[in-house]
Every structure is written in structure tokens, then in C-alpha cells.
Tab-separated table of N, CA and C in Angstrom:
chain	number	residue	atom	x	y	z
A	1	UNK	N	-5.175	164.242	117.841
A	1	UNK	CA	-4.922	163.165	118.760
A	1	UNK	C	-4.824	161.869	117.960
A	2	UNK	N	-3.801	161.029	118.437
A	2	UNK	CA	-3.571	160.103	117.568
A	2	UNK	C	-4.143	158.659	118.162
A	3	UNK	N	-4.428	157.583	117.386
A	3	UNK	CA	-5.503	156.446	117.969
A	3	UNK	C	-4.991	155.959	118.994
A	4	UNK	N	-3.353	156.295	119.540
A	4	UNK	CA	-2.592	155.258	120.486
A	4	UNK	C	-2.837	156.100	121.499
A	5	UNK	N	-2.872	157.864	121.398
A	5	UNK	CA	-3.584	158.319	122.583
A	5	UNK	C	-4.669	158.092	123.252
A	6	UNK	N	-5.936	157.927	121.916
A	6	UNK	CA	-7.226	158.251	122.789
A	6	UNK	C	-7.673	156.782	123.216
A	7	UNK	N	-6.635	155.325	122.995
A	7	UNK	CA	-6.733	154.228	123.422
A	7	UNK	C	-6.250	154.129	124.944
A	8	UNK	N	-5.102	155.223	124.907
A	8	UNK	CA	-4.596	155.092	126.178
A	8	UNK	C	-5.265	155.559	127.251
A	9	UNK	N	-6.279	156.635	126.684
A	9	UNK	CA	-7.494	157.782	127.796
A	9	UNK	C	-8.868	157.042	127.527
A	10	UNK	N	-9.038	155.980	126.880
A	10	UNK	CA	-10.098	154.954	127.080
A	10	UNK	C	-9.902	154.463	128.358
A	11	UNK	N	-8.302	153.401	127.901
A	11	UNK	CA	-8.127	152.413	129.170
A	11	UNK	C	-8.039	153.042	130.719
A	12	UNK	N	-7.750	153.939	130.522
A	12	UNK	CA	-7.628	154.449	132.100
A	12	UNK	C	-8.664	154.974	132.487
A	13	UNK	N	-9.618	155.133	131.855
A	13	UNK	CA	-11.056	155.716	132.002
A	13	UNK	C	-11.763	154.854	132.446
A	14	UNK	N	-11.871	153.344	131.689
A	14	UNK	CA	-12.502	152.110	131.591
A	14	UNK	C	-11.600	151.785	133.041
A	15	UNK	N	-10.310	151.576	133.363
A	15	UNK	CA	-9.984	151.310	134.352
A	15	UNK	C	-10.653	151.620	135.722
A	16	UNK	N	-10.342	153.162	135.892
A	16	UNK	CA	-11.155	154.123	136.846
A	16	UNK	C	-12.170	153.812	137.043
A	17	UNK	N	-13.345	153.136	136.219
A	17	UNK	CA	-14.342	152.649	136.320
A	17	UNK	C	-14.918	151.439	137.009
A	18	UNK	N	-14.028	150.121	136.479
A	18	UNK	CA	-14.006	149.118	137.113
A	18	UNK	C	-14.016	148.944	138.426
A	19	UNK	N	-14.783	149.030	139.445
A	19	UNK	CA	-15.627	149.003	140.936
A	19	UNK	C	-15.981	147.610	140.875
A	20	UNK	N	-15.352	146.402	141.690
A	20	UNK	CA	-16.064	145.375	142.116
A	20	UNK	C	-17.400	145.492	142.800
A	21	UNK	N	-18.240	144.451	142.620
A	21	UNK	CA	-19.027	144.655	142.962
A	21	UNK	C	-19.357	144.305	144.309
A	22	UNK	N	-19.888	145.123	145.030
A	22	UNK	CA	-20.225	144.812	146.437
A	22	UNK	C	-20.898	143.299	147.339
A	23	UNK	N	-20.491	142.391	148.152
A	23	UNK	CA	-20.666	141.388	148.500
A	23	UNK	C	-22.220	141.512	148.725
A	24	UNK	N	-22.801	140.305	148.545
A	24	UNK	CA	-24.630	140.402	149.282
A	24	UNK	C	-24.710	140.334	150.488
A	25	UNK	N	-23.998	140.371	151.723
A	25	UNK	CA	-23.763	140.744	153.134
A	25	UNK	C	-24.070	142.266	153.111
A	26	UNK	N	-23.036	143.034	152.740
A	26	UNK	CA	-23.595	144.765	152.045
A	26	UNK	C	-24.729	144.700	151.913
A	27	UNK	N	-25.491	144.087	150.893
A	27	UNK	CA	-26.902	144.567	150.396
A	27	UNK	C	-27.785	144.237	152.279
A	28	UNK	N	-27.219	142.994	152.621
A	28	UNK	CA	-28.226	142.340	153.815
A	28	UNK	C	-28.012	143.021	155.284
A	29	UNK	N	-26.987	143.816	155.046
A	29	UNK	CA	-26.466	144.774	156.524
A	29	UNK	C	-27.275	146.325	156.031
A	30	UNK	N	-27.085	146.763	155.333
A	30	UNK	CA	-27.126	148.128	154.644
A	30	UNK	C	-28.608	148.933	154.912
A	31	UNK	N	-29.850	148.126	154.805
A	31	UNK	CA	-30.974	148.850	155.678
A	31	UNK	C	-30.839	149.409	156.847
A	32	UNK	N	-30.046	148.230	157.608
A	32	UNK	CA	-30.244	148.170	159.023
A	32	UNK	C	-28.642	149.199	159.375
A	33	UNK	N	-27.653	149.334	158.795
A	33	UNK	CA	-26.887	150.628	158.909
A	33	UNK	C	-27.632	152.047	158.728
A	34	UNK	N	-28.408	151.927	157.547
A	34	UNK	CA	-29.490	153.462	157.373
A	34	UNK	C	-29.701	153.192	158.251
A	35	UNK	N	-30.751	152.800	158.928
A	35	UNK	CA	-31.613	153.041	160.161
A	35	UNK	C	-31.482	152.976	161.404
A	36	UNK	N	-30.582	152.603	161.395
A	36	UNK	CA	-29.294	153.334	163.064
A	36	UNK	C	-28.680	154.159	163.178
A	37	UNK	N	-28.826	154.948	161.823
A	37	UNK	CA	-27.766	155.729	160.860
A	37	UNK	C	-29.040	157.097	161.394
A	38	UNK	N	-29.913	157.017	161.250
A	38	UNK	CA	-31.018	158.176	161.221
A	38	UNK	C	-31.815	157.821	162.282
A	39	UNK	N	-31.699	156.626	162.960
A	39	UNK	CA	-32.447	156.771	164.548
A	39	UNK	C	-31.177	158.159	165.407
A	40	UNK	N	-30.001	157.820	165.137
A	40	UNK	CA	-29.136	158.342	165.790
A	40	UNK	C	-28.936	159.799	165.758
A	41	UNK	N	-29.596	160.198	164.850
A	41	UNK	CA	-29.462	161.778	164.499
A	41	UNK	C	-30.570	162.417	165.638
A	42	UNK	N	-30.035	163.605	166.301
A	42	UNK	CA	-30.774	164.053	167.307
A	42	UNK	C	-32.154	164.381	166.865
A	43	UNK	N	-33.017	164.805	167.341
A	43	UNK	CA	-34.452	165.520	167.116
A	43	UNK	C	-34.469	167.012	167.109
A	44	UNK	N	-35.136	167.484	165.473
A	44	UNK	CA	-34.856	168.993	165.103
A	44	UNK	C	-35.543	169.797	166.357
A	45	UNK	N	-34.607	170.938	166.923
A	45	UNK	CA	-35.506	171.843	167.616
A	45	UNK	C	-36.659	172.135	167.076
A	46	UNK	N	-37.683	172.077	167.947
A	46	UNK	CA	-39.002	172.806	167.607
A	46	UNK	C	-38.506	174.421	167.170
A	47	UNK	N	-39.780	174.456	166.078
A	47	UNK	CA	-39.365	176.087	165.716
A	47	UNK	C	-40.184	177.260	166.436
A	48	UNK	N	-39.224	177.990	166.518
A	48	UNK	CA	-39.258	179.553	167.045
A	48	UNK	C	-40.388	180.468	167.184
A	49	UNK	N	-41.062	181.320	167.755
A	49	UNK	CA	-41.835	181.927	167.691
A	49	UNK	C	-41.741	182.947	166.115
A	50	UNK	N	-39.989	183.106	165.524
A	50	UNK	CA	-39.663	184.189	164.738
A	50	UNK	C	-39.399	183.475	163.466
A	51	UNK	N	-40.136	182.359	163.558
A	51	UNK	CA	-40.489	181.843	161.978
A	51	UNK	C	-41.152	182.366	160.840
A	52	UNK	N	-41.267	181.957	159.830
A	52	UNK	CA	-41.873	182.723	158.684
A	52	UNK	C	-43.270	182.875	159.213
A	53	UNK	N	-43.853	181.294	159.147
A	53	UNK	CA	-45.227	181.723	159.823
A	53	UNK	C	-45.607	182.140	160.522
A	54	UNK	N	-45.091	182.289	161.490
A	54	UNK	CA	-45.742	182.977	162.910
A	54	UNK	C	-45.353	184.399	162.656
A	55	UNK	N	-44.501	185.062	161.701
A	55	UNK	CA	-44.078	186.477	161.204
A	55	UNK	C	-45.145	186.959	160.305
A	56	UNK	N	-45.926	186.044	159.306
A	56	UNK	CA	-46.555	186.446	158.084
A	56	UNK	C	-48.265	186.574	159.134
A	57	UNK	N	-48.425	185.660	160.074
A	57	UNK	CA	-49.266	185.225	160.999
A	57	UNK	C	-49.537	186.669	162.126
A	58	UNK	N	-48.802	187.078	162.312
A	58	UNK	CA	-48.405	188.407	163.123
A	58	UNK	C	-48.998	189.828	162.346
A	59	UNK	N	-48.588	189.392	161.147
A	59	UNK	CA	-48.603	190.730	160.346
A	59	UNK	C	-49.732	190.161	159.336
A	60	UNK	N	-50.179	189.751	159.306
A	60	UNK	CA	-51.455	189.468	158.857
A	60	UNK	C	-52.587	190.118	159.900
A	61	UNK	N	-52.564	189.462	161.372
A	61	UNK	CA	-53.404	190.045	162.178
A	61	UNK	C	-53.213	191.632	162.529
A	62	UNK	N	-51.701	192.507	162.274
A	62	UNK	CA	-51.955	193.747	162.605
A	62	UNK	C	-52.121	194.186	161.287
A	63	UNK	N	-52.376	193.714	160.355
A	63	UNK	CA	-52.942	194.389	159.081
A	63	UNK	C	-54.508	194.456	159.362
A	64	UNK	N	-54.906	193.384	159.460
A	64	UNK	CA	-56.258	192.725	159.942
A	64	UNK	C	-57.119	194.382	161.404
A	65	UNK	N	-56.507	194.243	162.445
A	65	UNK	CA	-56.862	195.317	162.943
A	65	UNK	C	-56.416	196.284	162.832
A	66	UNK	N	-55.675	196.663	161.317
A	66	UNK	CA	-55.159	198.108	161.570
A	66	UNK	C	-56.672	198.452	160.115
A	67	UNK	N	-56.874	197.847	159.387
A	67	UNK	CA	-58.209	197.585	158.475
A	67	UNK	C	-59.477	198.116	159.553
A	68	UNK	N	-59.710	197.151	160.470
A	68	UNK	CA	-60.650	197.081	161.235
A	68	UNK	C	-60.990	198.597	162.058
A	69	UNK	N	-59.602	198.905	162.664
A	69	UNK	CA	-59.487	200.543	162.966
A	69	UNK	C	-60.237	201.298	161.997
A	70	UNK	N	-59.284	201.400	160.920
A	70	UNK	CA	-59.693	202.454	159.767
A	70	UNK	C	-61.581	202.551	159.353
A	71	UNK	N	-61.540	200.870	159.325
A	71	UNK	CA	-63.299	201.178	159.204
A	71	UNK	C	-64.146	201.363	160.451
A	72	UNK	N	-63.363	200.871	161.537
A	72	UNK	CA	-64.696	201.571	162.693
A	72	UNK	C	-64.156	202.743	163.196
A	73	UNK	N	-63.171	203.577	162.769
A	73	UNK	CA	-62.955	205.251	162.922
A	73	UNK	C	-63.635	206.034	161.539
A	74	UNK	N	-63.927	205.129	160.470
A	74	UNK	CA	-64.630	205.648	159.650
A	74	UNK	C	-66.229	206.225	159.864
A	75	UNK	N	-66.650	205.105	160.449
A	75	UNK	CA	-67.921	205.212	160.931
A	75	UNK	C	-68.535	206.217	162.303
A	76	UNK	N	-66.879	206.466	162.796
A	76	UNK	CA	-67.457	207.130	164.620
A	76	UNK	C	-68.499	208.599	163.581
A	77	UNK	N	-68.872	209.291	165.083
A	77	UNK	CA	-69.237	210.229	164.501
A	77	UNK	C	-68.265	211.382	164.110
A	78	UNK	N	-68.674	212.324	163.194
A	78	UNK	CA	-67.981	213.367	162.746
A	78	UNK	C	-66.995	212.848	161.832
A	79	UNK	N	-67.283	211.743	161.103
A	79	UNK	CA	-66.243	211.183	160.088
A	79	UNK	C	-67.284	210.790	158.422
A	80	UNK	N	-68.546	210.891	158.708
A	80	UNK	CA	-69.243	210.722	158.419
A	80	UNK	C	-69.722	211.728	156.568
A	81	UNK	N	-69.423	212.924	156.683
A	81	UNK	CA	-69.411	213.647	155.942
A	81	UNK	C	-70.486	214.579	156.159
A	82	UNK	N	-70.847	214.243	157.504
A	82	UNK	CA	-72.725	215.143	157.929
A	82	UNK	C	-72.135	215.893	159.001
A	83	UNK	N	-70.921	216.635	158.860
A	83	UNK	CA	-70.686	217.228	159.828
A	83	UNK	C	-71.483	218.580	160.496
A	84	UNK	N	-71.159	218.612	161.793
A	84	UNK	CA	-72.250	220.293	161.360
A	84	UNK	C	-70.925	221.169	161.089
A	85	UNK	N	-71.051	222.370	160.938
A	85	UNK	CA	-70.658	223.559	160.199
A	85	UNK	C	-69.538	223.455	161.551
A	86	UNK	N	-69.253	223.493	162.396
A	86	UNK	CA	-68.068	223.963	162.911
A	86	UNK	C	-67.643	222.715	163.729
A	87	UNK	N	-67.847	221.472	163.583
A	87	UNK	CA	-67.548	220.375	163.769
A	87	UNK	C	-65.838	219.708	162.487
A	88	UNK	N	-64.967	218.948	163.589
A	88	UNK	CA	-64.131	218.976	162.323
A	88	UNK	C	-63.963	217.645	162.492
A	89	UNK	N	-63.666	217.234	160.807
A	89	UNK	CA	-63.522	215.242	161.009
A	89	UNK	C	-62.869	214.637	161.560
A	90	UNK	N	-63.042	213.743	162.032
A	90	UNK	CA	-62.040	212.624	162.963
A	90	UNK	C	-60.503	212.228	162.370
A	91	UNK	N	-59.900	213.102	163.124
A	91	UNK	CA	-58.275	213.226	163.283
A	91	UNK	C	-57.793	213.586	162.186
A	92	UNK	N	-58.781	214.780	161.652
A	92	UNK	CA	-58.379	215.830	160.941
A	92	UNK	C	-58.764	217.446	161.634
A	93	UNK	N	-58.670	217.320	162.646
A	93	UNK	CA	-58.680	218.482	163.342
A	93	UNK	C	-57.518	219.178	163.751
A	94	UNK	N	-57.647	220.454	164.133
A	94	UNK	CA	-56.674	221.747	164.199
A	94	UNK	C	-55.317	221.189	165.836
A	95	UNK	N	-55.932	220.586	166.689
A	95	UNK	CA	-55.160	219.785	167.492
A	95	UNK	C	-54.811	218.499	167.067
A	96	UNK	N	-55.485	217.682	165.922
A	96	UNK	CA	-54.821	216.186	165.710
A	96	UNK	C	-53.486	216.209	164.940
A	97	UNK	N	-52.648	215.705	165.040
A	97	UNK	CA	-51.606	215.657	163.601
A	97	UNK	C	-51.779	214.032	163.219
A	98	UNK	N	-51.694	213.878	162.361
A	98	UNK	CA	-51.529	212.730	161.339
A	98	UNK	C	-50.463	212.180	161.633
A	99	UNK	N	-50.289	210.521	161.658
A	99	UNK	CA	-48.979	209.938	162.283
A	99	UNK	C	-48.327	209.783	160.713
A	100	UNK	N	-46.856	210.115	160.982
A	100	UNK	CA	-46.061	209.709	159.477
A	100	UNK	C	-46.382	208.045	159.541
A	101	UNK	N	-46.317	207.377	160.458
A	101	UNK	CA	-45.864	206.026	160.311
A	101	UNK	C	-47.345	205.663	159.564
A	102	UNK	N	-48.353	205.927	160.304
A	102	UNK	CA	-49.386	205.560	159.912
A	102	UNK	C	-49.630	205.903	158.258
A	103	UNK	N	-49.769	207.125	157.469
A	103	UNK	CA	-49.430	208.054	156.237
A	103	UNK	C	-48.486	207.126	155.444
A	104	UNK	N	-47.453	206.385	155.787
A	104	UNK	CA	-46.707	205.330	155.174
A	104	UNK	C	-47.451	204.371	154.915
A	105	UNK	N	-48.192	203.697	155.893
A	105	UNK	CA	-48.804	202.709	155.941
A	105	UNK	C	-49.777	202.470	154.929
A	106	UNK	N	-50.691	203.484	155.168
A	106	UNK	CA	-52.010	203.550	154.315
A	106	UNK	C	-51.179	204.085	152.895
A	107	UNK	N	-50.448	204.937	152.571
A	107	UNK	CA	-49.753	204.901	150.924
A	107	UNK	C	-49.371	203.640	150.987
A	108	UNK	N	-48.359	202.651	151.551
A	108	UNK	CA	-48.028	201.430	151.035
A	108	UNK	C	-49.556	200.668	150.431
A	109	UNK	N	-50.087	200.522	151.465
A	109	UNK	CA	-51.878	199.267	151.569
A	109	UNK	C	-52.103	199.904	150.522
A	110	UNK	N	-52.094	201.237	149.864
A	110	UNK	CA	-53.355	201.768	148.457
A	110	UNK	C	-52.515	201.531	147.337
A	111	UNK	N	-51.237	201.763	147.578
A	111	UNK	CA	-50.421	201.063	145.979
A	111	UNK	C	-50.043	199.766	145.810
A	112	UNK	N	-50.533	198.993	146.811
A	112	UNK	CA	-49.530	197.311	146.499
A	112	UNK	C	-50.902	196.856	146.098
A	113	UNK	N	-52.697	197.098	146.574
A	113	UNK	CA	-53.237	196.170	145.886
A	113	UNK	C	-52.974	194.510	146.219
A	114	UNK	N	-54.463	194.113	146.284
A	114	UNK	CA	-54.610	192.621	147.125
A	114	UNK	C	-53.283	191.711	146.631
A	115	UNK	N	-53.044	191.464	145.081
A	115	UNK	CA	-52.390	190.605	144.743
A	115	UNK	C	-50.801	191.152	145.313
A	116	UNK	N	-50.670	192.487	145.171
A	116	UNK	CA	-49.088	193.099	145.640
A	116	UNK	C	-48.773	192.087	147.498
A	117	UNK	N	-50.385	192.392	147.901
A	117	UNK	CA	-49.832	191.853	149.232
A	117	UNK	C	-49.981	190.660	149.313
A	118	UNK	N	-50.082	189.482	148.691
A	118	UNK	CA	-50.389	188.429	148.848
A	118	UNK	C	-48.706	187.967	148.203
A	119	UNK	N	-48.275	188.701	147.445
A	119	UNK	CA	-46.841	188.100	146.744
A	119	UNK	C	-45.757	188.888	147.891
A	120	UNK	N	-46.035	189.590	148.852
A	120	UNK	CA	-45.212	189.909	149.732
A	120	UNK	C	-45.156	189.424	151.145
A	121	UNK	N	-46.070	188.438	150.686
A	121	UNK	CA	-46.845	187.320	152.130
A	121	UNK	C	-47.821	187.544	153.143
A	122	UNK	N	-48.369	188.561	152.538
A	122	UNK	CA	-49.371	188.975	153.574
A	122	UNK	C	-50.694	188.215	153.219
A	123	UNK	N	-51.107	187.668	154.342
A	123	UNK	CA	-52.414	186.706	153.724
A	123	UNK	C	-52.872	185.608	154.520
A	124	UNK	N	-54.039	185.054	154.765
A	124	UNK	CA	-54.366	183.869	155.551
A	124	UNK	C	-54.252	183.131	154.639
A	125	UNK	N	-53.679	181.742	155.200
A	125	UNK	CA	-53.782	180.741	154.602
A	125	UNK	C	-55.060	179.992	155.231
A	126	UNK	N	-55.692	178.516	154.171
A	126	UNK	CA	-56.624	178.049	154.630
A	126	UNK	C	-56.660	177.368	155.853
A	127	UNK	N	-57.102	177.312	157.095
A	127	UNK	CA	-56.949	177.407	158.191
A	127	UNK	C	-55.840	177.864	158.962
A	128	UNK	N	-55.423	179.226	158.454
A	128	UNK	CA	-54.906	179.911	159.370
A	128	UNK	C	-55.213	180.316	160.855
A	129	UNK	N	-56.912	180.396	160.214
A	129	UNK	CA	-57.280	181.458	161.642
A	129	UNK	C	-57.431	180.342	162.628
A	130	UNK	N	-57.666	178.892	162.794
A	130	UNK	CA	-57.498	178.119	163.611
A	130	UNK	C	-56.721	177.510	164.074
A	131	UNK	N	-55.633	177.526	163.463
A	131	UNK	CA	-54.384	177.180	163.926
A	131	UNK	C	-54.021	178.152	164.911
A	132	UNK	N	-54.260	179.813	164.429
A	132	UNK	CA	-53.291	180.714	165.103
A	132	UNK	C	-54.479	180.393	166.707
A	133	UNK	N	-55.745	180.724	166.861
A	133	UNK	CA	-56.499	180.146	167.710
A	133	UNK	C	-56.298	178.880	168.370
A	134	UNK	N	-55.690	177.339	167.925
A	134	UNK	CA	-55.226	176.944	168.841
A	134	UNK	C	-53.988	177.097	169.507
A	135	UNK	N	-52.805	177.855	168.757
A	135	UNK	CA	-51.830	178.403	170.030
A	135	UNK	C	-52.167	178.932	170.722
A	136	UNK	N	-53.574	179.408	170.888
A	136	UNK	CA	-53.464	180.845	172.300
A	136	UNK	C	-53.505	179.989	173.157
A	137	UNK	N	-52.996	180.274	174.669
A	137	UNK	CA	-53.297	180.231	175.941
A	137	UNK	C	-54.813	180.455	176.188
A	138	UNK	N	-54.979	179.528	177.402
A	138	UNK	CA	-56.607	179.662	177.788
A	138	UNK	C	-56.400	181.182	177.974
A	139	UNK	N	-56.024	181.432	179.073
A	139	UNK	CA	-56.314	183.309	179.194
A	139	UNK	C	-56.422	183.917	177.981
A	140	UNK	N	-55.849	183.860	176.688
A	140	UNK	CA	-55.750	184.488	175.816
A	140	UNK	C	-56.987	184.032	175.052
A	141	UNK	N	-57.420	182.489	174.923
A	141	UNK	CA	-58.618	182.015	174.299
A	141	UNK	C	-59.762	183.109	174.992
A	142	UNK	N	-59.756	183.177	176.519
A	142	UNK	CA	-60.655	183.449	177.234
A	142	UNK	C	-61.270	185.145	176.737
A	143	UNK	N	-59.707	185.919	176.540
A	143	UNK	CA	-59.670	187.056	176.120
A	143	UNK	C	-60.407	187.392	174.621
A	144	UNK	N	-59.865	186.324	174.077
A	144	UNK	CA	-60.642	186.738	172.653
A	144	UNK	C	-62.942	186.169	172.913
A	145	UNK	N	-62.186	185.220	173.664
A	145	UNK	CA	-64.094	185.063	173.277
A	145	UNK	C	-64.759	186.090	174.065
A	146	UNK	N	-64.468	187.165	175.198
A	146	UNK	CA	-64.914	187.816	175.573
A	146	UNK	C	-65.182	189.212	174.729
A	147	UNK	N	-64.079	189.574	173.919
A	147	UNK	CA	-63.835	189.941	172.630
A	147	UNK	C	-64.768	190.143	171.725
A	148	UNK	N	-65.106	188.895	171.053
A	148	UNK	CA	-65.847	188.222	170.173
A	148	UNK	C	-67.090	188.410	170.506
A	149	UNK	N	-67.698	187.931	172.265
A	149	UNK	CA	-69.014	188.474	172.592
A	149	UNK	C	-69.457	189.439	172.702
A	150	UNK	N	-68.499	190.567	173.149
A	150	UNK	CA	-68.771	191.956	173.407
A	150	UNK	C	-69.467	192.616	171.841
A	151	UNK	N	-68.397	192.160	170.732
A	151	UNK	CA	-68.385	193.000	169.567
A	151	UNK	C	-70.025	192.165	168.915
A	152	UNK	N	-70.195	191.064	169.404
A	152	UNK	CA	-71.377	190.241	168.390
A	152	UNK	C	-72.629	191.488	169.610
A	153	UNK	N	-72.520	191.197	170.899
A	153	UNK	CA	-73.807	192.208	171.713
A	153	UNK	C	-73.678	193.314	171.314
A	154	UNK	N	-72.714	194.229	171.142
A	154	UNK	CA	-73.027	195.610	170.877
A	154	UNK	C	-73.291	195.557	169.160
A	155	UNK	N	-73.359	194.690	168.406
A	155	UNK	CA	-73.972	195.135	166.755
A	155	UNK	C	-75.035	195.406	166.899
A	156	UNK	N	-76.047	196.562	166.341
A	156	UNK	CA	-77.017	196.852	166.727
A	156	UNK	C	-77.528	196.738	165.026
A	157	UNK	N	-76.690	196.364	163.901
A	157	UNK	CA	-77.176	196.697	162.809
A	157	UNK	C	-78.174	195.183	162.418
A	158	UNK	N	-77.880	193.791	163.164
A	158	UNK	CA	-78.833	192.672	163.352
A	158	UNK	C	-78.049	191.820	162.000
A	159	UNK	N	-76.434	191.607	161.831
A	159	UNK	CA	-76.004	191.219	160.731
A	159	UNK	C	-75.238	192.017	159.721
A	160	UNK	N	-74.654	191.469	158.541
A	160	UNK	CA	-74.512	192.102	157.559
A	160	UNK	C	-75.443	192.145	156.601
């Protein structure tokens, strides 16, 4: 490239460039355009019941009582390992069959391991559980504290 070219792809560069500069009326209008500018924009719909959180929130709690199952069917009787001799364990008997879905379930929960499920979003966050508690409906508040009392009167073990 020769010097009369790359003088000529300066100037038109340097040209292209040259932008007067904007009057101070611009600078003294220009807040007040933003901000009529973004009063005017409608208001975002509230979000969905089928949001991330309320999905990870969902499946957190049926992880939560599908846990809770497993350990208080652990405990019924005849699961125990004190069976008598012609007694057979809880829903391992000659009439129970084993649910596939369930058999999926419990292989997934024993190979992913706490951290597997926490990177696949399963997990409370720090005040989760009160948040998800203040969406309920009174009936539904009402439901759980009846819930809550039943399971605290029938512990007979006096704690953990």
C-alpha cells in the first residue's frame, strides 16, 4: 500500500468520525426523555406459577416427602429386620410389586449424591421454607399447621 492510499483511508476514516457535538439543550432535555422513556414501558407480568423457582420449590418438597416416606416406611413394623419367621418385609412381599417409577427414583437419589443434586437444582435455598409458607392460602396454612401438630403429638420418642 502506497502512502497516497493509506492517507486517503485515514481521511475518510477521520472524516466518518467527525460527529458535531451535541447542543447543551440535548444534555438539559435528555434525563427527562429517559424517564418518560421508561415510565412509559408497560409493567412486567407477574411470574407464573411454572417458573424456575416455584419448579425447583415443587421438587424440592416431593423429594422432601418422598425421603420422609422412605424413612417412616422404614421404621413401620416388619421392616425392621426382627421379623418373625413367616412375616415378610414391607413391600417386599409375595403380593407387593415394586413400582419401576419409584426403583428409578431411588437408583437416581443413590448415584447423584448431595452435591449431584444440588448442581441439578434440587435444594432449599436460605429462606426457602418461608417464603414457600407465605404463598399458602389460609386453608392451606391451616392444613399444614394441623399437619405439623398432629406429627409433633403423636412423637412419642420426646425429641431427637
Amino acid at each position: 500500500m502506497t502512502d497516497r492510499e493509506l492517507d486517503d483511508i485515514v481521511n475518510r476514516v477521520s472524516n466518518a468520525l467527525d460527529v458535531p457535538e451535541p447542543s447543551p439543550l440535548f444534555w438539559e432535555h435528555f434525563p427527562g426523555r429517559v424517564r418518560a422513556a421508561v415510565q412509559a414501558e408497560p409493567a412486567a407480568a407477574p411470574a407464573g406459577w411454572w417458573t424456575r423457582r416455584a419448579l425447583t420449590l415443587a421438587m424440592s418438597l416431593a423429594l422432601v416427602g418422598s425421603l420422609s416416606f422412605w424413612a417412616w416406611s422404614s421404621r413401620a413394623p416388619g421392616s425392621a429386620g426382627t421379623d418373625m419367621p413367616g412375616d415378610a418385609p414391607y413391600a417386599q412381599g409375595p403380593d407387593s410389586t415394586i413400582d419401576a417409577g419409584w426403583s428409578a427414583l431411588s437408583a437416581t437419589a443413590a448415584s447423584a449424591g448431595v452435591e449431584g443434586m444440588r448442581e441439578a437444582g434440587f435444594g432449599v435455598t436460605p429462606g426457602g421454607a418461608d417464603a414457600a409458607i407465605d404463598n399458602l392460602s389460609d386453608a392451606e396454612r391451616a392444613t399444614l399447621f394441623a399437619l405439623l401438630q398432629a406429627e409433633m403429638d403423636g412423637d412419642d420418642s420426646g425429641g431427637l
